[in-house]
Amino acid sequence: MTRFCPEVWEEDPVPEEVRGCEICGLYRQGTRMVWGEGNPEAKIMVILDNPGARESRGGESFVCGTRQTLQEAAFEVGFRKEELYVTYILKRRPVRAYDKPRTRELCMGHLRRQLEVKRPVLILCLGNVSVQCFFDRPEVDVKSLRGERHQVRGIPTVVSYHPLAVRRRPNLRKLFMADWMYLYKVYKQYI
């Protein structure tokens, strides 16, 4: 059996026309914009709430716990990194308090643009924030939606817990892995 080793996935460059976006105000917090990572041509788009820490204090790239847990799960069920593209509701990592509903609503414009350009055949939403924003239903949660395929914005969508929640609550790992396995089975229907 091949051993899993987390790796820094190549970032998708931020499109020139949105690189200086200041509409949501997160640019004031000093974090850089991250458009996505992995294979921009992948058929599966994984949506998280926001990018995590990407560089150490010394500026060295590293794999944060969220990305490591995501990569471990994907690798364990049989995905290759070339099959996945990871993106975010917010394109900048918030480091201080912000107006969450307003900022998320504004930043969804970027995600809608990505969907039009990338045209994924399958989406995996991880965590309540991404599920609520992507489904445009603030009352829903992962627990009530996981385990089945949903049609959202015209795209088959599967949901699961946020990798950070799985790291903090190991009892969720079994469910998280079941969701990844379900995603893999659905994916095999499309290729």
XYZ file of N, CA, C and O in Angstrom:
764
model
N 0.843 -1.190 0.000
C 0.000 0.000 0.000
C 0.885 1.250 0.000
O 1.827 1.355 0.763
N 0.549 2.199 -0.863
C 1.304 3.446 -0.935
C 0.979 4.302 0.280
O -0.175 4.443 0.664
N 2.009 4.883 0.866
C 1.830 5.716 2.053
C 1.446 7.133 1.642
O 1.997 7.689 0.695
N 0.497 7.722 2.358
C 0.065 9.089 2.080
C 1.099 10.082 2.596
O 1.610 9.953 3.702
N 1.378 11.078 1.789
C 2.279 12.153 2.183
C 1.649 13.470 1.729
O 1.486 13.690 0.525
N 1.230 14.338 2.676
C 0.583 15.588 2.269
C 1.537 16.438 1.428
O 2.748 16.401 1.618
N 0.956 17.159 0.487
C 1.788 18.000 -0.366
C 1.094 19.322 -0.662
O -0.131 19.410 -0.635
N 1.900 20.324 -0.946
C 1.372 21.622 -1.349
C 0.930 21.488 -2.798
O 1.733 21.143 -3.663
N -0.360 21.703 -3.048
C -0.873 21.637 -4.407
C -0.679 22.989 -5.072
O -0.788 24.033 -4.426
N -0.441 22.963 -6.364
C -0.223 24.195 -7.111
C -1.482 25.069 -7.066
O -2.595 24.582 -7.228
N -1.259 26.365 -6.855
C -2.379 27.299 -6.819
C -2.783 27.716 -8.222
O -1.950 27.853 -9.104
N -4.071 27.912 -8.389
C -4.645 28.451 -9.613
C -4.477 29.968 -9.535
O -4.920 30.582 -8.566
N -3.834 30.590 -10.503
C -3.635 32.044 -10.430
C -4.959 32.801 -10.356
O -5.945 32.417 -10.999
N -4.968 33.874 -9.586
C -6.148 34.729 -9.488
C -6.291 35.464 -10.820
O -5.319 36.048 -11.315
N -7.475 35.447 -11.419
C -7.658 36.159 -12.689
C -7.331 37.649 -12.535
O -7.651 38.275 -11.519
N -6.694 38.185 -13.539
C -6.241 39.584 -13.521
C -7.367 40.553 -13.159
O -7.168 41.468 -12.361
N -8.555 40.350 -13.718
C -9.649 41.302 -13.520
C -10.200 41.335 -12.092
O -10.927 42.260 -11.740
N -9.866 40.347 -11.260
C -10.346 40.373 -9.867
C -9.211 40.415 -8.843
O -9.459 40.449 -7.650
N -7.989 40.436 -9.320
C -6.826 40.373 -8.432
C -6.843 41.468 -7.363
O -6.483 41.241 -6.232
N -7.284 42.640 -7.695
C -7.304 43.739 -6.731
C -8.655 43.957 -6.081
O -8.927 45.042 -5.563
N -9.502 42.935 -6.064
C -10.864 43.070 -5.540
C -10.849 43.581 -4.098
O -10.151 43.056 -3.238
N -11.652 44.612 -3.860
C -11.767 45.188 -2.519
C -13.221 45.254 -2.067
O -13.513 45.827 -1.030
N -14.128 44.638 -2.819
C -15.550 44.789 -2.575
C -15.997 44.300 -1.188
O -16.830 44.920 -0.553
N -15.444 43.194 -0.698
C -15.908 42.641 0.581
C -15.157 43.226 1.777
O -15.591 43.074 2.913
N -14.023 43.854 1.546
C -13.264 44.465 2.634
C -12.216 43.578 3.282
O -11.435 44.036 4.115
N -12.167 42.292 2.927
C -11.180 41.398 3.559
C -9.743 41.757 3.189
O -8.812 41.384 3.904
N -9.551 42.494 2.102
C -8.194 42.901 1.723
C -7.538 43.711 2.835
O -6.318 43.702 2.994
N -8.343 44.391 3.639
C -7.800 45.201 4.756
C -7.159 44.337 5.840
O -6.410 44.833 6.658
N -7.482 43.048 5.856
C -6.919 42.166 6.879
C -5.535 41.653 6.502
O -4.904 40.941 7.271
N -5.079 41.997 5.309
C -3.706 41.719 4.932
C -3.411 40.339 4.387
O -2.255 40.005 4.157
N -4.430 39.516 4.188
C -4.162 38.196 3.611
C -4.307 38.275 2.101
O -5.075 39.073 1.581
N -3.564 37.441 1.430
C -3.598 37.481 -0.029
C -4.781 36.679 -0.562
O -5.321 35.805 0.117
N -5.143 36.984 -1.782
C -6.254 36.288 -2.429
C -5.778 34.929 -2.936
O -4.704 34.811 -3.515
N -6.584 33.890 -2.663
C -6.307 32.536 -3.147
C -7.531 32.100 -3.949
O -8.614 31.959 -3.401
N -7.343 31.885 -5.238
C -8.453 31.537 -6.134
C -8.814 30.074 -6.007
O -9.973 29.700 -6.000
N -7.826 29.220 -5.913
C -8.057 27.793 -5.792
C -6.745 27.052 -5.902
O -5.687 27.662 -6.080
N -6.809 25.739 -5.748
C -5.602 24.921 -5.858
C -5.966 23.543 -6.375
O -7.109 23.129 -6.311
N -4.963 22.868 -6.875
C -5.197 21.567 -7.482
C -5.270 21.723 -8.983
O -4.685 22.649 -9.555
N -6.017 20.871 -9.631
C -6.124 20.890 -11.087
C -7.293 21.771 -11.521
O -8.450 21.385 -11.336
N -7.034 22.938 -12.122
C -8.122 23.822 -12.561
C -9.047 23.185 -13.596
O -10.156 23.659 -13.809
N -8.608 22.099 -14.234
C -9.413 21.415 -15.243
C -10.142 20.190 -14.668
O -10.813 19.463 -15.412
N -10.013 19.957 -13.367
C -10.613 18.775 -12.741
C -12.131 18.786 -12.879
O -12.757 19.848 -12.922
N -12.710 17.612 -12.905
C -14.162 17.484 -13.004
C -14.851 17.680 -11.652
O -16.036 17.959 -11.587
N -14.085 17.524 -10.558
C -14.648 17.696 -9.216
C -14.132 18.996 -8.610
O -12.934 19.229 -8.549
N -15.078 19.824 -8.156
C -14.736 21.049 -7.447
C -15.098 20.856 -5.978
O -16.234 20.518 -5.655
N -14.120 21.032 -5.110
C -14.326 20.948 -3.668
C -14.425 22.380 -3.143
O -13.550 23.202 -3.423
N -15.488 22.673 -2.402
C -15.706 24.035 -1.907
C -15.581 24.049 -0.394
O -16.290 23.325 0.312
N -14.676 24.892 0.079
C -14.482 25.149 1.511
C -14.906 26.575 1.816
O -15.129 27.375 0.902
N -14.953 26.928 3.100
C -15.362 28.273 3.484
C -14.333 29.335 3.102
O -14.678 30.354 2.532
N -13.075 29.113 3.413
C -12.026 30.081 3.097
C -10.660 29.398 3.122
O -10.516 28.336 3.718
N -9.674 30.011 2.480
C -8.340 29.408 2.511
C -7.775 29.469 3.929
O -8.024 30.429 4.657
N -7.020 28.461 4.295
C -6.347 28.465 5.590
C -4.964 29.078 5.452
O -4.608 29.625 4.412
N -4.201 28.953 6.512
C -2.819 29.444 6.475
C -2.068 28.658 5.403
O -2.203 27.449 5.296
N -1.289 29.344 4.622
C -0.603 28.713 3.513
C 0.910 28.805 3.642
O 1.635 28.054 3.026
N 1.358 29.776 4.389
C 2.792 29.959 4.578
C 3.099 30.061 6.061
O 2.312 30.582 6.837
N 4.274 29.582 6.438
C 4.740 29.740 7.812
C 5.115 31.208 8.021
O 5.147 32.004 7.077
N 5.423 31.552 9.237
C 5.846 32.939 9.521
C 7.071 33.327 8.705
O 7.276 34.477 8.391
N 7.862 32.347 8.362
C 9.055 32.598 7.564
C 8.791 32.629 6.065
O 9.717 32.785 5.272
N 7.531 32.463 5.657
C 7.186 32.524 4.249
C 7.271 31.192 3.519
O 7.069 31.129 2.310
N 7.556 30.100 4.241
C 7.646 28.776 3.625
C 6.244 28.192 3.425
O 5.419 28.225 4.327
N 5.980 27.636 2.253
C 4.700 26.989 1.994
C 4.566 25.746 2.863
O 5.543 25.042 3.098
N 3.356 25.490 3.355
C 3.112 24.275 4.113
C 1.664 23.844 3.948
O 0.835 24.602 3.470
N 1.385 22.608 4.326
C 0.037 22.060 4.236
C -0.604 22.165 5.618
O -0.178 21.507 6.561
N -1.624 23.009 5.735
C -2.318 23.171 7.017
C -3.128 21.913 7.323
O -3.308 21.040 6.465
N -3.644 21.824 8.527
C -4.399 20.647 8.953
C -5.639 20.380 8.114
O -5.972 19.224 7.834
N -6.328 21.436 7.702
C -7.521 21.266 6.867
C -7.153 20.606 5.547
O -7.777 19.635 5.125
N -6.131 21.129 4.898
C -5.720 20.583 3.605
C -5.158 19.171 3.757
O -5.371 18.325 2.895
N -4.451 18.913 4.850
C -3.904 17.573 5.065
C -5.040 16.559 5.217
O -5.016 15.489 4.610
N -6.045 16.882 6.022
C -7.172 15.978 6.239
C -7.934 15.743 4.939
O -8.328 14.610 4.625
N -8.128 16.791 4.145
C -8.793 16.667 2.852
C -7.984 15.743 1.938
O -8.538 14.825 1.334
N -6.692 15.978 1.842
C -5.842 15.158 0.976
C -5.812 13.696 1.426
O -5.874 12.785 0.605
N -5.731 13.466 2.730
C -5.721 12.091 3.258
C -6.981 11.342 2.841
O -6.915 10.198 2.387
N -8.132 11.996 3.020
C -9.409 11.358 2.683
C -9.485 11.054 1.191
O -9.865 9.946 0.796
N -9.121 12.032 0.377
C -9.171 11.848 -1.079
C -8.271 10.686 -1.505
O -8.674 9.825 -2.291
N -7.070 10.660 -0.983
C -6.096 9.624 -1.324
C -6.595 8.248 -0.863
O -6.512 7.273 -1.597
N -7.156 8.214 0.337
C -7.598 6.941 0.914
C -8.703 6.266 0.094
O -8.738 5.042 -0.009
N -9.601 7.049 -0.497
C -10.685 6.440 -1.275
C -10.312 6.220 -2.738
O -11.076 5.600 -3.475
N -9.166 6.723 -3.156
C -8.711 6.440 -4.514
C -8.586 7.610 -5.462
O -8.247 7.424 -6.627
N -8.866 8.826 -4.998
C -8.690 9.984 -5.875
C -7.213 10.313 -6.050
O -6.404 10.102 -5.159
N -6.903 10.843 -7.220
C -5.584 11.427 -7.473
C -5.751 12.938 -7.422
O -6.840 13.449 -7.724
N -4.697 13.653 -7.092
C -4.814 15.112 -6.988
C -5.263 15.739 -8.304
O -5.916 16.775 -8.306
N -4.961 15.100 -9.426
C -5.347 15.625 -10.736
C -6.861 15.636 -10.923
O -7.378 16.308 -11.817
N -7.582 14.900 -10.095
C -9.035 14.810 -10.233
C -9.783 15.847 -9.399
O -11.017 15.907 -9.463
N -9.051 16.645 -8.633
C -9.693 17.573 -7.699
C -9.219 19.007 -7.880
O -8.036 19.263 -8.132
N -10.159 19.911 -7.718
C -9.864 21.345 -7.679
C -10.531 21.885 -6.421
O -11.728 21.675 -6.213
N -9.779 22.546 -5.571
C -10.291 23.069 -4.308
C -10.411 24.586 -4.416
O -9.469 25.270 -4.831
N -11.565 25.106 -4.037
C -11.762 26.548 -4.015
C -12.564 26.928 -2.774
O -12.869 26.071 -1.940
N -12.905 28.206 -2.675
C -13.426 28.740 -1.418
C -14.565 29.726 -1.660
O -14.608 30.392 -2.689
N -15.440 29.845 -0.655
C -16.467 30.882 -0.680
C -15.767 32.239 -0.582
O -15.951 33.109 -1.419
N -14.962 32.419 0.466
C -14.149 33.633 0.609
C -12.802 33.358 -0.037
O -12.220 32.297 0.177
N -12.296 34.298 -0.779
C -11.024 34.089 -1.470
C -9.831 34.589 -0.655
O -8.690 34.450 -1.069
N -10.095 35.150 0.507
C -9.032 35.572 1.419
C -9.302 34.965 2.794
O -10.451 34.829 3.193
N -8.239 34.651 3.514
C -8.384 34.095 4.857
C -8.647 35.233 5.835
O -7.820 36.119 6.009
N -9.822 35.232 6.484
C -10.081 36.276 7.479
C -9.248 36.019 8.736
O -9.122 34.878 9.177
N -8.684 37.062 9.279
C -7.889 36.927 10.505
C -8.482 37.742 11.658
O -8.003 37.643 12.789
N -9.500 38.535 11.359
C -10.214 39.301 12.377
C -11.714 39.217 12.094
O -12.132 38.718 11.058
N -12.498 39.745 13.008
C -13.952 39.755 12.838
C -14.327 40.507 11.558
O -13.632 41.446 11.154
N -15.409 40.074 10.932
C -15.906 40.720 9.719
C -17.405 40.469 9.636
O -17.943 39.625 10.348
N -18.087 41.194 8.768
C -19.524 41.029 8.573
C -19.735 39.762 7.735
O -19.686 39.798 6.504
N -19.944 38.640 8.413
C -19.982 37.343 7.734
C -21.071 37.238 6.661
O -20.758 36.878 5.521
N -22.341 37.520 6.974
C -23.367 37.351 5.926
C -23.093 38.224 4.693
O -23.168 37.755 3.555
N -22.756 39.475 4.902
C -22.511 40.395 3.783
C -21.296 39.952 2.968
O -21.343 39.893 1.740
N -20.216 39.623 3.649
C -18.980 39.240 2.970
C -19.174 37.957 2.169
O -18.754 37.854 1.017
N -19.820 36.985 2.763
C -20.061 35.716 2.062
C -20.932 35.932 0.835
O -20.677 35.364 -0.237
N -21.959 36.752 0.974
C -22.839 37.035 -0.165
C -22.065 37.713 -1.295
O -22.202 37.337 -2.467
N -21.238 38.675 -0.967
C -20.450 39.368 -1.991
C -19.451 38.431 -2.662
O -19.280 38.443 -3.881
N -18.809 37.591 -1.868
C -17.779 36.701 -2.404
C -18.357 35.556 -3.232
O -17.643 34.955 -4.038
N -19.623 35.249 -3.062
C -20.252 34.208 -3.884
C -20.207 34.572 -5.364
O -20.232 33.695 -6.224
N -20.105 35.859 -5.681
C -19.968 36.279 -7.080
C -18.733 35.667 -7.724
O -18.762 35.251 -8.892
N -17.642 35.610 -6.981
C -16.416 34.999 -7.503
C -16.626 33.502 -7.747
O -16.188 32.962 -8.760
N -17.301 32.837 -6.818
C -17.531 31.396 -6.974
C -18.441 31.125 -8.172
O -18.199 30.207 -8.955
N -19.472 31.942 -8.337
C -20.353 31.766 -9.496
C -19.555 31.912 -10.798
O -19.759 31.167 -11.751
N -18.629 32.853 -10.818
C -17.774 33.041 -11.995
C -16.928 31.783 -12.237
O -16.795 31.324 -13.373
N -16.357 31.235 -11.170
C -15.558 30.016 -11.311
C -16.385 28.873 -11.879
O -15.913 28.108 -12.717
N -17.609 28.743 -11.418
C -18.483 27.670 -11.907
C -18.739 27.816 -13.407
O -18.729 26.825 -14.134
N -18.948 29.037 -13.862
C -19.181 29.278 -15.283
C -17.956 28.934 -16.121
O -18.066 28.356 -17.192
N -16.781 29.290 -15.608
C -15.542 29.072 -16.353
C -15.096 27.612 -16.286
O -14.746 27.009 -17.296
N -15.105 27.030 -15.102
C -14.540 25.698 -14.893
C -15.512 24.573 -15.228
O -15.099 23.472 -15.551
N -16.788 24.818 -15.093
C -17.830 23.856 -15.427
C -17.581 22.460 -14.850
O -17.482 21.469 -15.585
N -17.487 22.365 -13.523
C -17.272 21.041 -12.926
C -18.487 20.144 -13.167
O -19.595 20.634 -13.339
N -18.250 18.819 -13.151
C -19.373 17.889 -13.317
C -19.902 17.421 -11.963
O -20.970 16.833 -11.888
N -19.149 17.711 -10.899
C -19.518 17.264 -9.561
C -18.900 18.211 -8.538
O -17.773 18.672 -8.719
N -19.650 18.489 -7.469
C -19.167 19.377 -6.413
C -19.239 18.669 -5.075
O -20.189 17.938 -4.799
N -18.224 18.926 -4.257
C -18.212 18.488 -2.864
C -18.120 19.732 -2.001
O -17.140 20.477 -2.071
N -19.166 19.990 -1.222
C -19.167 21.116 -0.274
C -18.778 20.580 1.091
O -19.399 19.639 1.592
N -17.762 21.201 1.691
C -17.285 20.757 2.999
C -17.559 21.814 4.063
O -17.024 22.923 4.001
N -18.398 21.471 5.015
C -18.707 22.344 6.143
C -19.990 23.129 5.951
O -20.432 23.378 4.824
N -20.585 23.513 7.068
C -21.868 24.219 7.028
C -21.805 25.543 6.275
O -22.737 25.880 5.556
N -20.728 26.291 6.427
C -20.645 27.593 5.756
C -20.697 27.423 4.245
O -21.481 28.084 3.562
N -19.899 26.516 3.709
C -19.917 26.347 2.252
C -21.252 25.778 1.786
O -21.766 26.177 0.742
N -21.827 24.868 2.546
C -23.118 24.287 2.174
C -24.203 25.372 2.181
O -24.961 25.508 1.215
N -24.270 26.157 3.229
C -25.306 27.189 3.327
C -25.163 28.234 2.219
O -26.154 28.659 1.628
N -23.928 28.632 1.933
C -23.698 29.632 0.875
C -23.971 29.055 -0.506
O -24.647 29.681 -1.321
N -23.440 27.866 -0.785
C -23.596 27.292 -2.118
C -25.048 26.913 -2.393
O -25.555 27.135 -3.489
N -25.720 26.346 -1.409
C -27.133 25.979 -1.569
C -28.037 27.215 -1.481
O -29.201 27.142 -1.804
N -27.493 28.339 -1.013
C -28.249 29.571 -0.777
C -29.436 29.307 0.153
O -30.555 29.741 -0.068
N -29.116 28.557 1.217
C -30.118 28.194 2.214
C -29.457 28.237 3.587
O -28.871 27.250 4.029
N -29.543 29.365 4.290
C -28.858 29.504 5.573
C -29.356 28.571 6.673
O -28.679 28.378 7.683
N -30.486 27.926 6.471
C -31.048 27.068 7.515
C -30.554 25.620 7.431
O -30.781 24.838 8.353
N -29.889 25.231 6.353
C -29.482 23.832 6.200
C -28.151 23.556 6.889
O -27.400 24.474 7.212
N -27.892 22.277 7.112
C -26.599 21.896 7.685
C -26.134 20.580 7.066
O -26.907 19.856 6.436
N -24.855 20.306 7.241
C -24.252 19.102 6.670
C -24.957 17.849 7.176
O -25.272 16.938 6.408
N -25.205 17.806 8.463
C -25.782 16.605 9.079
C -27.073 16.167 8.385
O -27.299 14.974 8.179
N -27.906 17.130 8.002
C -29.193 16.783 7.394
C -29.098 16.501 5.888
O -30.027 15.949 5.312
N -27.989 16.864 5.252
C -27.874 16.731 3.798
C -26.886 15.665 3.329
O -26.898 15.283 2.158
N -26.036 15.198 4.226
C -24.979 14.272 3.806
C -25.581 12.909 3.429
O -26.702 12.596 3.808
N -24.831 12.164 2.628
C -25.244 10.814 2.265
C -26.101 10.703 1.025
O -26.536 9.607 0.670
N -26.346 11.825 0.352
C -27.103 11.764 -0.886
C -26.635 12.845 -1.857
O -25.963 13.787 -1.473
N -27.013 12.670 -3.098
C -26.639 13.618 -4.147
C -27.739 14.664 -4.265
O -28.920 14.338 -4.311
N -27.337 15.924 -4.348
C -28.270 17.045 -4.503
C -27.964 17.732 -5.831
O -26.823 17.725 -6.283
N -28.954 18.334 -6.425
C -28.756 19.114 -7.643
C -28.782 20.574 -7.221
O -29.823 21.089 -6.813
N -27.635 21.252 -7.276
C -27.543 22.641 -6.839
C -26.895 23.454 -7.951
O -25.829 23.079 -8.454
N -27.565 24.522 -8.359
C -27.049 25.381 -9.439
C -26.780 24.560 -10.705
O -25.846 24.820 -11.448
N -27.573 23.502 -10.883
C -27.447 22.666 -12.060
C -26.319 21.645 -12.012
O -26.026 21.008 -13.017
N -25.702 21.475 -10.842
C -24.555 20.574 -10.718
C -24.810 19.561 -9.606
O -25.203 19.943 -8.500
N -24.565 18.266 -9.851
C -24.683 17.277 -8.780
C -23.713 17.639 -7.643
O -22.536 17.910 -7.895
N -24.232 17.643 -6.425
C -23.461 18.106 -5.268
C -23.596 17.133 -4.110
O -24.689 16.677 -3.789
N -22.463 16.841 -3.486
C -22.373 15.994 -2.298
C -21.830 16.866 -1.174
O -21.039 17.779 -1.421
N -22.246 16.608 0.057
C -21.767 17.414 1.187
C -21.130 16.526 2.257
O -21.445 15.342 2.374
N -20.249 17.136 3.022
C -19.655 16.455 4.173
C -19.168 17.497 5.166
O -19.233 18.701 4.920
N -18.642 16.989 6.258
C -18.140 17.856 7.313
C -16.860 18.566 6.882
O -16.126 18.089 6.006
N -16.591 19.674 7.503
C -15.363 20.420 7.246
C -14.183 19.610 7.796
O -14.283 19.037 8.885
N -13.070 19.539 7.072
C -11.923 18.778 7.564
C -11.442 19.212 8.946
O -10.997 18.375 9.732
N -11.564 20.482 9.265
C -11.147 20.950 10.588
C -12.059 20.387 11.672
O -11.597 20.003 12.748
N -13.353 20.267 11.378
C -14.288 19.655 12.335
C -13.905 18.200 12.576
O -13.971 17.697 13.706
N -13.491 17.515 11.512
C -13.088 16.110 11.630
C -11.828 15.994 12.490
O -11.707 15.072 13.301
N -10.910 16.930 12.343
C -9.688 16.910 13.159
C -10.007 17.173 14.634
O -9.396 16.594 15.522
N -10.960 18.045 14.877
C -11.312 18.399 16.263
C -12.220 17.355 16.910
O -12.231 17.215 18.123
N -13.015 16.670 16.088
C -13.956 15.670 16.593
C -13.744 14.365 15.839
O -14.428 14.088 14.853
N -12.786 13.548 16.282
C -12.439 12.318 15.570
C -13.615 11.373 15.327
O -13.560 10.560 14.405
N -14.678 11.482 16.115
C -15.845 10.627 15.888
C -16.511 10.911 14.539
O -17.257 10.079 14.030
N -16.210 12.063 13.913
C -16.776 12.394 12.606
C -16.004 11.750 11.451
O -16.483 11.721 10.324
N -14.813 11.242 11.738
C -13.957 10.721 10.662
C -14.636 9.600 9.862
O -14.551 9.566 8.644
N -15.307 8.698 10.549
C -15.977 7.590 9.868
C -17.032 8.124 8.894
O -17.138 7.656 7.752
N -17.802 9.116 9.315
C -18.820 9.719 8.450
C -18.172 10.470 7.289
O -18.633 10.407 6.148
N -17.102 11.200 7.591
C -16.340 11.950 6.590
C -15.826 11.004 5.503
O -15.974 11.265 4.303
N -15.263 9.888 5.928
C -14.741 8.918 4.968
C -15.870 8.271 4.169
O -15.720 8.019 2.971
N -16.998 8.018 4.794
C -18.155 7.464 4.074
C -18.622 8.446 2.994
O -18.982 8.036 1.882
N -18.594 9.742 3.306
C -18.991 10.760 2.329
C -18.010 10.821 1.168
O -18.407 10.965 0.010
N -16.723 10.699 1.460
C -15.720 10.687 0.395
C -15.883 9.440 -0.483
O -15.743 9.507 -1.700
N -16.196 8.328 0.128
C -16.421 7.100 -0.639
C -17.657 7.251 -1.523
O -17.663 6.838 -2.688
N -18.694 7.875 -0.991
C -19.902 8.125 -1.775
C -19.571 9.033 -2.963
O -19.993 8.777 -4.097
N -18.797 10.085 -2.723
C -18.374 10.988 -3.790
C -17.625 10.215 -4.874
O -17.860 10.409 -6.068
N -16.744 9.324 -4.453
C -15.958 8.535 -5.399
C -16.868 7.667 -6.274
O -16.692 7.587 -7.492
N -17.870 7.048 -5.661
C -18.810 6.206 -6.413
C -19.618 7.047 -7.405
O -19.837 6.644 -8.548
N -20.067 8.215 -6.956
C -20.829 9.104 -7.856
C -19.923 9.548 -9.001
O -20.326 9.550 -10.173
N -18.703 9.912 -8.682
C -17.743 10.352 -9.694
C -17.527 9.293 -10.767
O -17.470 9.604 -11.965
N -17.432 8.047 -10.352
C -17.198 6.963 -11.302
C -18.339 6.825 -12.306
O -18.158 6.314 -13.400
N -19.510 7.316 -11.953
C -20.645 7.304 -12.881
C -20.471 8.338 -13.992
O -21.105 8.242 -15.036
N -19.647 9.358 -13.737
C -19.476 10.457 -14.692
C -18.253 10.318 -15.583
O -18.082 11.086 -16.513
N -17.380 9.371 -15.274
C -16.175 9.255 -16.119
C -16.193 7.976 -16.930
O -16.991 7.108 -16.752
